[in-house]
XYZ file of N, CA and C in Angstrom:
468
model
N 140.616 -71.256 306.023
C 141.221 -72.061 307.055
C 140.117 -72.733 307.867
N 140.381 -73.932 308.294
C 139.374 -74.675 309.045
C 139.513 -74.385 310.535
N 138.464 -74.691 311.270
C 138.479 -74.470 312.718
C 138.523 -75.790 313.485
N 139.012 -76.811 312.872
C 139.099 -78.111 313.512
C 138.059 -79.092 313.019
N 137.066 -78.595 312.304
C 136.020 -79.490 311.788
C 136.562 -80.453 310.738
N 137.684 -80.117 310.151
C 138.220 -80.983 309.093
C 138.576 -82.374 309.626
N 138.840 -82.478 310.913
C 139.228 -83.773 311.492
C 138.048 -84.516 312.114
N 136.880 -83.920 312.096
C 135.711 -84.568 312.686
C 135.129 -85.574 311.702
N 134.635 -86.675 312.245
C 134.009 -87.699 311.413
C 135.024 -88.404 310.525
N 134.510 -89.051 309.506
C 135.366 -89.784 308.574
C 135.829 -88.819 307.485
N 136.926 -88.110 307.768
C 137.384 -87.064 306.860
C 137.825 -87.612 305.510
N 138.385 -88.830 305.487
C 138.799 -89.410 304.199
C 137.583 -89.663 303.315
N 136.537 -90.223 303.894
C 135.314 -90.469 303.117
C 134.747 -89.143 302.615
N 134.750 -88.126 303.466
C 134.236 -86.816 303.079
C 135.073 -86.228 301.934
N 136.377 -86.332 302.046
C 137.282 -85.813 301.025
C 137.023 -86.480 299.677
N 136.945 -87.806 299.671
C 136.744 -88.525 298.409
C 135.329 -88.350 297.864
N 134.370 -88.155 298.739
C 133.004 -87.856 298.279
C 132.997 -86.536 297.512
N 133.700 -85.552 298.036
C 133.777 -84.246 297.374
C 134.494 -84.357 296.016
N 135.509 -85.178 295.976
C 136.236 -85.392 294.718
C 135.305 -86.020 293.680
N 134.569 -87.046 294.099
C 133.631 -87.717 293.181
C 132.505 -86.779 292.741
N 132.027 -85.930 293.654
C 130.986 -84.957 293.303
C 131.438 -84.034 292.178
N 132.727 -83.842 292.079
C 133.275 -82.962 291.043
C 133.660 -83.727 289.784
N 133.336 -85.020 289.758
C 133.531 -85.812 288.555
C 134.874 -86.501 288.411
N 135.605 -86.653 289.499
C 136.926 -87.292 289.437
C 136.899 -88.609 290.203
N 137.674 -89.564 289.714
C 137.717 -90.859 290.392
C 138.868 -90.962 291.391
N 139.709 -89.930 291.458
C 140.802 -89.916 292.434
C 141.147 -88.476 292.779
N 141.754 -88.306 293.924
C 142.221 -86.988 294.320
C 143.334 -86.527 293.381
N 144.134 -87.461 292.924
C 145.210 -87.129 291.979
C 144.631 -86.536 290.702
N 143.586 -87.135 290.171
C 142.963 -86.612 288.949
C 142.417 -85.209 289.193
N 141.797 -85.000 290.348
C 141.291 -83.675 290.710
C 142.442 -82.670 290.744
N 143.546 -83.019 291.415
C 144.687 -82.116 291.540
C 145.355 -81.873 290.182
N 145.474 -82.909 289.370
C 146.119 -82.749 288.064
C 145.316 -81.839 287.145
N 144.019 -81.750 287.361
C 143.193 -80.837 286.573
C 143.401 -79.386 287.011
N 144.138 -79.201 288.089
C 144.431 -77.877 288.640
C 145.935 -77.746 288.859
N 146.714 -77.779 287.791
C 148.178 -77.733 287.952
C 148.631 -76.409 288.560
N 149.627 -76.498 289.378
C 150.260 -75.339 290.013
C 149.340 -74.598 290.980
N 148.233 -75.202 291.365
C 147.352 -74.596 292.371
C 147.832 -75.082 293.741
N 148.087 -74.167 294.676
C 148.574 -74.567 295.999
C 147.632 -75.563 296.684
N 148.205 -76.434 297.497
C 147.427 -77.458 298.190
C 146.321 -76.852 299.051
N 146.592 -75.738 299.690
C 145.572 -75.111 300.534
C 144.380 -74.672 299.687
N 144.641 -74.219 298.463
C 143.545 -73.816 297.573
C 142.741 -75.031 297.124
N 143.415 -76.153 296.898
C 142.693 -77.383 296.555
C 141.784 -77.785 297.718
N 142.316 -77.709 298.925
C 141.528 -78.060 300.110
C 140.319 -77.140 300.243
N 140.519 -75.855 300.035
C 139.404 -74.910 300.151
C 138.342 -75.172 299.092
N 138.773 -75.563 297.904
C 137.795 -75.880 296.864
C 136.966 -77.102 297.241
N 137.579 -78.051 297.926
C 136.865 -79.266 298.325
C 136.017 -79.063 299.582
N 136.340 -78.069 300.361
C 135.567 -77.811 301.578
C 136.238 -76.768 302.421
N 135.891 -75.532 302.201
C 136.570 -74.426 302.872
C 136.578 -74.581 304.390
N 135.512 -75.110 304.941
C 135.413 -75.204 306.400
C 135.738 -76.573 306.973
N 135.874 -77.585 306.121
C 136.066 -78.916 306.703
C 137.040 -79.812 305.941
N 137.917 -79.233 305.130
C 139.003 -79.978 304.488
C 140.277 -79.166 304.682
N 141.307 -79.810 305.179
C 142.584 -79.139 305.440
C 143.611 -79.503 304.366
N 144.516 -78.571 304.125
C 145.574 -78.800 303.141
C 146.405 -80.031 303.453
N 146.667 -80.278 304.725
C 147.476 -81.439 305.099
C 146.747 -82.744 304.758
N 145.425 -82.736 304.814
C 144.658 -83.924 304.430
C 144.811 -84.183 302.931
N 144.731 -83.122 302.143
C 144.918 -83.256 300.693
C 146.326 -83.779 300.428
N 147.315 -83.193 301.086
C 148.701 -83.647 300.919
C 148.849 -85.131 301.247
N 148.342 -85.536 302.403
C 148.496 -86.928 302.839
C 147.862 -87.910 301.859
N 146.695 -87.579 301.379
C 146.008 -88.492 300.458
C 146.654 -88.492 299.074
N 147.142 -87.341 298.627
C 147.871 -87.317 297.352
C 149.139 -88.158 297.454
N 149.830 -88.059 298.574
C 151.026 -88.882 298.777
C 150.668 -90.361 298.785
N 149.602 -90.714 299.478
C 149.190 -92.120 299.521
C 148.854 -92.636 298.117
N 148.140 -91.847 297.339
C 147.821 -92.254 295.968
C 149.098 -92.374 295.131
N 150.031 -91.451 295.324
C 151.302 -91.503 294.581
C 152.083 -92.770 294.947
N 152.075 -93.133 296.211
C 152.766 -94.357 296.634
C 152.126 -95.587 296.006
N 150.807 -95.609 295.964
C 150.106 -96.744 295.363
C 150.411 -96.852 293.872
N 150.549 -95.712 293.196
C 150.803 -95.695 291.753
C 152.299 -95.746 291.421
N 153.131 -95.731 292.476
C 154.580 -95.714 292.311
C 155.022 -94.479 291.515
N 154.479 -93.335 291.915
C 154.761 -92.052 291.263
C 155.136 -90.991 292.306
N 155.890 -91.404 293.319
C 156.210 -90.483 294.403
C 157.127 -89.358 293.922
N 158.073 -89.670 293.057
C 158.973 -88.625 292.564
C 158.187 -87.553 291.819
N 157.250 -87.959 291.011
C 156.402 -86.998 290.289
C 155.593 -86.164 291.292
N 155.094 -86.807 292.339
C 154.373 -86.104 293.391
C 155.268 -85.062 294.070
N 156.510 -85.419 294.339
C 157.451 -84.492 294.980
C 157.695 -83.277 294.080
N 157.842 -83.525 292.779
C 157.994 -82.398 291.845
C 156.725 -81.545 291.837
N 155.572 -82.193 291.871
C 154.298 -81.474 291.879
C 154.202 -80.574 293.106
N 154.648 -81.056 294.249
C 154.627 -80.245 295.469
C 155.499 -79.001 295.299
N 156.654 -79.160 294.659
C 157.509 -77.995 294.413
C 156.775 -76.964 293.562
N 156.141 -77.428 292.501
C 155.414 -76.525 291.602
C 154.336 -75.770 292.373
N 153.609 -76.469 293.205
C 152.519 -75.840 293.963
C 153.061 -74.840 294.992
N 154.171 -75.153 295.643
C 154.784 -74.226 296.593
C 155.309 -72.986 295.868
N 155.987 -73.195 294.749
C 156.532 -72.079 293.976
C 155.404 -71.156 293.514
N 154.336 -71.751 293.042
C 153.192 -70.975 292.559
C 152.580 -70.135 293.675
N 152.557 -70.676 294.873
C 151.955 -69.954 296.001
C 152.832 -68.786 296.447
N 154.127 -69.013 296.570
C 155.025 -68.014 297.140
C 155.597 -67.067 296.082
N 155.865 -67.605 294.897
C 156.437 -66.808 293.803
C 155.539 -66.928 292.568
N 154.353 -66.321 292.598
C 153.398 -66.502 291.496
C 153.891 -65.986 290.145
N 154.885 -65.098 290.166
C 155.442 -64.594 288.906
C 156.662 -65.387 288.457
N 156.971 -66.465 289.165
C 158.098 -67.306 288.800
C 159.365 -66.934 289.546
N 160.448 -67.569 289.123
C 161.748 -67.365 289.765
C 162.114 -65.884 289.668
N 162.626 -65.319 290.752
C 162.900 -63.879 290.775
C 163.873 -63.428 289.683
N 163.598 -62.250 289.181
C 164.477 -61.633 288.192
C 165.684 -61.026 288.879
N 165.432 -60.363 290.003
C 166.492 -59.760 290.806
C 166.520 -60.500 292.134
N 167.685 -60.967 292.534
C 167.796 -61.741 293.761
C 168.185 -60.818 294.923
N 167.230 -59.966 295.325
C 167.439 -59.095 296.478
C 167.064 -59.875 297.742
N 167.073 -59.204 298.879
C 166.790 -59.883 300.153
C 165.404 -60.517 300.172
N 164.409 -59.789 299.677
C 163.047 -60.318 299.673
C 162.949 -61.555 298.770
N 163.572 -61.505 297.621
C 163.542 -62.641 296.692
C 164.248 -63.844 297.306
N 165.402 -63.613 297.939
C 166.126 -64.717 298.585
C 165.269 -65.355 299.676
N 164.575 -64.516 300.446
C 163.692 -65.027 301.495
C 162.577 -65.876 300.889
N 161.953 -65.383 299.837
C 160.863 -66.134 299.212
C 161.347 -67.448 298.603
N 162.510 -67.443 297.985
C 163.076 -68.688 297.456
C 163.342 -69.654 298.607
N 163.881 -69.137 299.701
C 164.144 -69.993 300.872
C 162.846 -70.573 301.425
N 161.779 -69.788 301.419
C 160.485 -70.285 301.891
C 159.990 -71.418 300.993
N 160.057 -71.215 299.692
C 159.622 -72.262 298.755
C 160.405 -73.544 298.988
N 161.711 -73.419 299.020
C 162.567 -74.606 299.154
C 162.402 -75.233 300.537
N 162.248 -74.400 301.558
C 162.055 -74.935 302.906
C 160.744 -75.687 303.053
N 159.672 -75.109 302.511
C 158.378 -75.798 302.587
C 158.419 -77.084 301.775
N 159.019 -77.027 300.606
C 159.134 -78.218 299.767
C 159.888 -79.303 300.524
N 160.985 -78.928 301.135
C 161.790 -79.904 301.880
C 161.014 -80.485 303.050
N 160.265 -79.635 303.739
C 159.508 -80.090 304.905
C 158.457 -81.124 304.532
N 157.898 -81.010 303.344
C 156.848 -81.929 302.916
C 157.365 -83.116 302.112
N 158.669 -83.205 301.956
C 159.238 -84.299 301.177
C 159.206 -85.591 301.986
N 158.685 -86.664 301.400
C 158.707 -87.952 302.110
C 160.146 -88.389 302.396
N 160.316 -89.089 303.477
C 161.636 -89.560 303.902
C 162.385 -90.254 302.763
N 161.673 -91.028 301.969
C 162.295 -91.793 300.886
C 162.959 -90.915 299.832
N 162.596 -89.640 299.783
C 163.106 -88.756 298.737
C 163.935 -87.590 299.286
N 164.216 -87.604 300.580
C 164.937 -86.480 301.181
C 166.303 -86.244 300.550
N 167.072 -87.287 300.337
C 168.421 -87.132 299.762
C 168.348 -86.562 298.353
N 167.400 -87.044 297.581
C 167.278 -86.567 296.201
C 166.834 -85.110 296.160
N 165.956 -84.716 297.051
C 165.526 -83.323 297.107
C 166.676 -82.444 297.601
N 167.456 -82.951 298.523
C 168.637 -82.215 298.975
C 169.575 -81.935 297.791
N 169.781 -82.912 296.933
C 170.610 -82.721 295.736
C 169.972 -81.697 294.784
N 168.661 -81.766 294.628
C 167.958 -80.817 293.760
C 168.065 -79.402 294.328
N 167.945 -79.259 295.642
C 168.093 -77.942 296.276
C 169.483 -77.370 296.012
N 170.489 -78.218 296.153
C 171.868 -77.778 295.900
C 172.024 -77.334 294.451
N 171.451 -78.080 293.533
C 171.531 -77.716 292.119
C 170.842 -76.375 291.862
N 169.718 -76.132 292.521
C 169.025 -74.848 292.367
C 169.862 -73.692 292.910
N 170.567 -73.946 294.008
C 171.436 -72.903 294.570
C 172.643 -72.651 293.673
N 173.257 -73.739 293.201
C 174.484 -73.622 292.402
C 174.224 -73.043 291.016
N 173.117 -73.439 290.422
C 172.755 -72.970 289.082
C 171.272 -72.605 289.094
N 170.973 -71.391 289.491
C 169.561 -70.995 289.569
C 168.875 -71.056 288.208
N 167.584 -71.319 288.217
C 166.825 -71.327 286.967
C 166.784 -69.916 286.366
N 166.398 -69.815 285.119
C 166.316 -68.487 284.509
C 165.246 -67.635 285.196
N 165.463 -66.320 285.229
C 164.452 -65.428 285.809
C 163.089 -65.656 285.154
N 162.064 -65.681 285.986
C 160.708 -65.869 285.477
C 160.307 -67.329 285.304
N 161.249 -68.260 285.541
C 160.913 -69.687 285.393
C 159.770 -70.012 286.344
N 158.729 -70.562 285.764
C 157.543 -70.940 286.539
C 157.006 -72.243 285.974
N 157.445 -73.350 286.536
C 156.935 -74.628 286.033
C 155.429 -74.723 286.245
N 154.749 -75.230 285.243
C 153.293 -75.318 285.302
C 152.800 -76.705 285.703
N 153.726 -77.603 285.952
C 153.357 -78.940 286.371
C 154.594 -79.758 286.676
N 154.397 -80.972 287.180
C 155.510 -81.809 287.605
C 156.360 -82.371 286.466
N 155.906 -82.204 285.237
C 156.666 -82.734 284.104
C 157.526 -81.671 283.423
N 157.686 -80.529 284.076
C 158.557 -79.474 283.575
C 159.956 -80.042 283.306
N 160.525 -79.664 282.174
C 161.807 -80.232 281.748
C 162.919 -80.001 282.772
N 163.028 -78.788 283.278
C 164.069 -78.499 284.263
C 163.845 -79.292 285.546
N 162.611 -79.365 286.005
C 162.316 -80.145 287.211
C 162.660 -81.617 287.025
N 162.358 -82.145 285.842
C 162.676 -83.557 285.581
C 164.181 -83.780 285.533
N 164.937 -82.752 285.163
C 166.392 -82.844 285.187
C 166.893 -82.853 286.632
N 166.304 -81.985 287.467
C 166.688 -81.896 288.862
C 166.282 -83.125 289.669
N 165.129 -83.684 289.330
C 164.564 -84.799 290.090
C 163.918 -85.802 289.130
N 164.771 -86.572 288.447
C 164.225 -87.525 287.467
C 163.446 -88.663 288.133
N 162.544 -89.238 287.361
C 161.774 -90.383 287.843
C 162.705 -91.564 288.069
N 162.632 -92.114 289.259
C 163.389 -93.328 289.620
C 162.578 -94.091 290.645
N 161.454 -94.606 290.247
C 160.619 -95.313 291.208
C 161.085 -96.754 291.354
N 161.075 -97.202 292.585
C 161.492 -98.577 292.871
C 160.328 -99.520 292.677
């Protein structure tokens, strides 16, 4: 976790410099090489003391908007949240703890969803509640078949 240094100076330049140092031409390429890794872990890899997860999120969203791949980005965020909270995948037994963890995943995913995709994510959340995925389901990236069914690509 950072102590506020992440916002000092030109943080965007610092973030992209770190990405280039690792051999990537975009933050998206860096993140795609690390599928299902939580955003906070990506931030720590780029700079444990001076890069924040929200900065990684904001820049990934900006790149997705430029590439017209926001829906794929939204699915990617779900995968990363699920991986962080439910590393073994969708719960086998839906006890109180499992329900809480599923709610955390879905709540965090919803909180980070861009305004343009809120309605579609709301529909996907309802579908997950009505017909839960199979126990152990753990999508490894945004192109997971079930995720694409829940939130198909429809870029304007």
